[in-house]
Amino acid sequence: MNETEKFKKGEAIFLSQATCLTTFYIAGIFLNSEKKERREAQLAKKAETIKAFASEVVLQSPTQMLIDGRPYILEKNYRNGFEVEKLEERFSNILTKYDYIVGDWGYDQLRLRGFYAAGSNKGTPTQSIERLQDYLYEYCNFGCAYFVLRNLDVQTPTPSHNGGKNKKTGHKRRTQNRKEKSQKAYTAQRVYDINKKQPRSKKYTTDQVKKRKRRFTIRQKNK
């Protein structure tokens, strides 16, 4: 093989490898594009879901607002922690039973927590607004931005009618299960007792032995 043929063969191999690399590169771009599109679709769907379940915050003044039609007052806004858009996303109807709502920031995420008024008999001592500084010190990032809302229309949570019914039903089922288990155990015990062989009495055994004994008579042979 002369030098020209070697050069042509090497060139063909190089072109083949270059073609393969180009194909892989294009395929990689296509896959990355697909992943990006799926990710964007997921984010869009998530945004739509958040928007569908988000609360409505209407500002009436810099400190007065309506959240889902109920009045609140912004009592403290430390380091501009209050943001309407994030509050709409994070607010939950369960917070309406508290006298105060505290929102604090950590890792670009807003966290909401409810507190009761000072001297209230509701909740635990740690849920009193008097313990706010303890909460910020123990559970929040040092110097984090936060805000405090006062609820002017505290809602009383309605008791669930199904709760007592479910408890009674559960108690009834447990009682029924215990009865069934005891009945099964009793039936099994009775079957075992009936099928179990009873020991024979000594009297019966002695009589049988006597009846079965054979009598032997010794006869003398005539000489």
XYZ file of C-alpha atoms in Angstrom:
223
model
C 0.000 0.000 0.000
C 1.571 3.281 -1.111
C 1.418 6.596 0.714
C -1.527 7.870 -1.323
C -3.702 4.888 -0.440
C -2.758 5.193 3.242
C -3.701 8.865 3.206
C -7.057 8.151 1.569
C -7.809 5.377 4.058
C -6.924 7.623 7.002
C -9.047 10.403 5.561
C -12.016 8.028 5.207
C -11.647 6.893 8.829
C -11.429 10.503 10.000
C -14.544 11.477 8.059
C -16.423 8.480 9.454
C -15.498 9.403 13.037
C -16.386 13.038 12.430
C -19.775 11.983 11.074
C -20.442 9.851 14.172
C -19.447 12.677 16.498
C -21.692 15.100 14.620
C -24.593 12.656 14.858
C -24.095 12.215 18.606
C -23.839 15.977 19.068
C -27.088 16.600 17.186
C -28.828 13.803 19.126
C -27.604 15.330 22.405
C -28.944 18.735 21.426
C -32.286 17.164 20.516
C -32.527 15.307 23.848
C -31.615 18.419 25.815
C -34.226 20.359 23.898
C -36.834 17.709 24.714
C -35.928 17.791 28.421
C -36.108 21.566 28.429
C -39.550 21.529 26.814
C -40.844 18.958 29.318
C -39.442 20.990 32.203
C -41.066 24.167 30.909
C -44.388 22.346 30.493
C -44.192 21.034 34.070
C -43.417 24.496 35.434
C -46.282 26.013 33.450
C -48.679 23.369 34.765
C -47.469 23.959 38.318
C -47.948 27.709 37.923
C -51.503 27.174 36.666
C -52.289 24.923 39.646
C -50.893 27.460 42.120
C -52.862 30.233 40.463
C -56.080 28.207 40.561
C -55.807 27.601 44.321
C -54.252 30.962 45.238
C -55.991 33.388 47.558
C -56.995 36.920 46.566
C -55.292 39.815 48.350
C -56.769 43.286 47.809
C -54.830 46.226 49.274
C -57.083 49.003 50.588
C -54.166 51.015 51.996
C -50.470 50.402 52.750
C -51.492 48.576 55.950
C -55.107 47.487 55.344
C -56.143 44.652 53.059
C -58.722 41.998 52.304
C -57.642 38.372 51.980
C -60.394 36.337 50.348
C -62.811 39.073 51.437
C -61.750 39.141 55.111
C -60.054 42.195 56.703
C -56.439 42.159 57.918
C -53.999 44.806 59.132
C -50.268 44.779 58.486
C -48.839 45.535 61.925
C -45.161 44.922 61.177
C -43.141 44.685 57.973
C -39.548 43.968 58.957
C -37.069 44.392 56.088
C -39.934 44.555 53.563
C -40.863 40.931 54.115
C -44.460 41.515 52.992
C -45.088 40.527 49.351
C -48.619 40.321 48.004
C -47.898 37.779 45.258
C -46.185 35.295 47.580
C -48.852 35.777 50.237
C -51.524 34.863 47.687
C -49.642 31.671 46.811
C -48.960 30.564 50.384
C -52.107 31.628 52.233
C -54.365 28.815 53.441
C -57.905 28.927 54.787
C -56.774 27.131 57.961
C -54.956 30.330 59.001
C -58.246 32.223 59.379
C -58.760 30.785 62.885
C -55.692 32.612 64.255
C -55.595 36.173 65.594
C -52.206 36.837 64.001
C -50.372 35.482 60.970
C -46.588 35.710 60.792
C -44.731 35.296 57.514
C -40.962 34.759 57.547
C -38.459 34.193 54.761
C -35.848 31.476 54.451
C -34.007 30.364 51.293
C -36.318 32.537 49.153
C -39.361 30.692 50.506
C -42.197 32.317 52.455
C -43.467 30.430 55.491
C -46.723 31.345 57.248
C -47.606 30.511 60.829
C -50.622 31.406 62.958
C -50.588 32.804 66.495
C -53.325 33.522 69.030
C -53.817 36.810 70.865
C -52.117 37.445 74.203
C -54.112 35.965 77.067
C -56.115 33.670 74.792
C -57.085 30.251 76.108
C -56.659 28.714 72.666
C -53.689 26.628 71.658
C -50.450 26.113 73.549
C -48.320 28.827 75.208
C -45.891 28.724 72.269
C -48.748 29.720 69.931
C -49.291 33.041 71.710
C -48.192 36.205 69.904
C -46.276 37.056 73.076
C -43.812 34.310 72.119
C -43.116 35.754 68.666
C -39.505 36.682 69.437
C -38.842 33.177 70.766
C -40.229 31.729 67.528
C -38.095 34.038 65.376
C -35.002 33.220 67.404
C -35.481 29.429 67.413
C -37.004 28.655 64.025
C -36.047 31.489 61.668
C -32.806 32.555 60.054
C -30.982 35.271 61.958
C -32.100 38.713 60.777
C -34.575 37.288 58.259
C -37.311 39.449 56.776
C -40.782 38.894 58.223
C -44.186 40.515 58.633
C -47.117 40.313 61.056
C -50.788 40.446 60.032
C -53.627 40.932 62.516
C -56.857 39.137 61.697
C -59.924 41.348 62.239
C -62.425 38.596 61.448
C -61.288 35.433 63.213
C -63.157 32.377 61.996
C -64.269 29.623 64.349
C -63.516 26.218 62.806
C -66.656 24.132 62.442
C -66.454 20.697 64.085
C -66.539 17.771 61.713
C -69.749 15.744 62.026
C -68.066 12.703 60.562
C -65.424 12.628 63.285
C -67.657 11.243 66.031
C -69.410 8.964 63.592
C -66.139 7.506 62.394
C -64.958 6.979 65.958
C -68.176 5.162 66.854
C -67.968 3.075 63.712
C -64.363 2.170 64.454
C -65.225 1.210 68.038
C -68.131 -0.888 66.795
C -65.905 -2.691 64.296
C -63.255 -3.411 66.914
C -65.903 -4.826 69.290
C -67.345 -6.980 66.514
C -63.896 -8.275 65.574
C -63.179 -9.217 69.183
C -66.494 -11.110 69.374
C -65.753 -12.982 66.156
C -62.283 -13.935 67.383
C -63.633 -15.191 70.716
C -66.334 -17.231 68.940
C -63.756 -18.777 66.617
C -61.514 -19.651 69.533
C -64.433 -21.235 71.426
C -65.501 -23.275 68.377
C -61.964 -24.496 67.808
C -61.663 -25.495 71.461
C -64.929 -27.433 71.341
C -63.922 -29.269 68.170
C -60.590 -30.150 69.690
C -62.226 -31.462 72.871
C -64.719 -33.591 70.945
C -62.160 -35.107 68.606
C -59.636 -35.712 71.337
C -59.428 -39.351 72.392
C -60.692 -39.936 75.879
C -58.568 -42.170 78.143
C -60.131 -45.485 78.973
C -61.026 -46.196 82.539
C -59.000 -48.752 84.473
C -62.109 -50.794 85.239
C -62.984 -51.150 81.580
C -59.448 -52.224 80.722
C -59.316 -54.835 83.499
C -62.627 -56.384 82.443
C -61.516 -56.645 78.866
C -58.289 -58.364 79.893
C -60.160 -60.883 82.013
C -62.535 -61.747 79.188
C -59.706 -62.211 76.765
C -57.774 -64.655 78.984
C -57.906 -68.234 77.783
C -58.401 -71.184 80.036
C -55.942 -74.019 79.701
C -56.701 -77.566 80.826
C -53.851 -79.996 81.381
C -54.780 -83.486 80.323
C -52.750 -86.502 81.193
C -51.979 -89.031 78.494
C -53.135 -92.624 79.008
C -50.251 -95.000 79.400
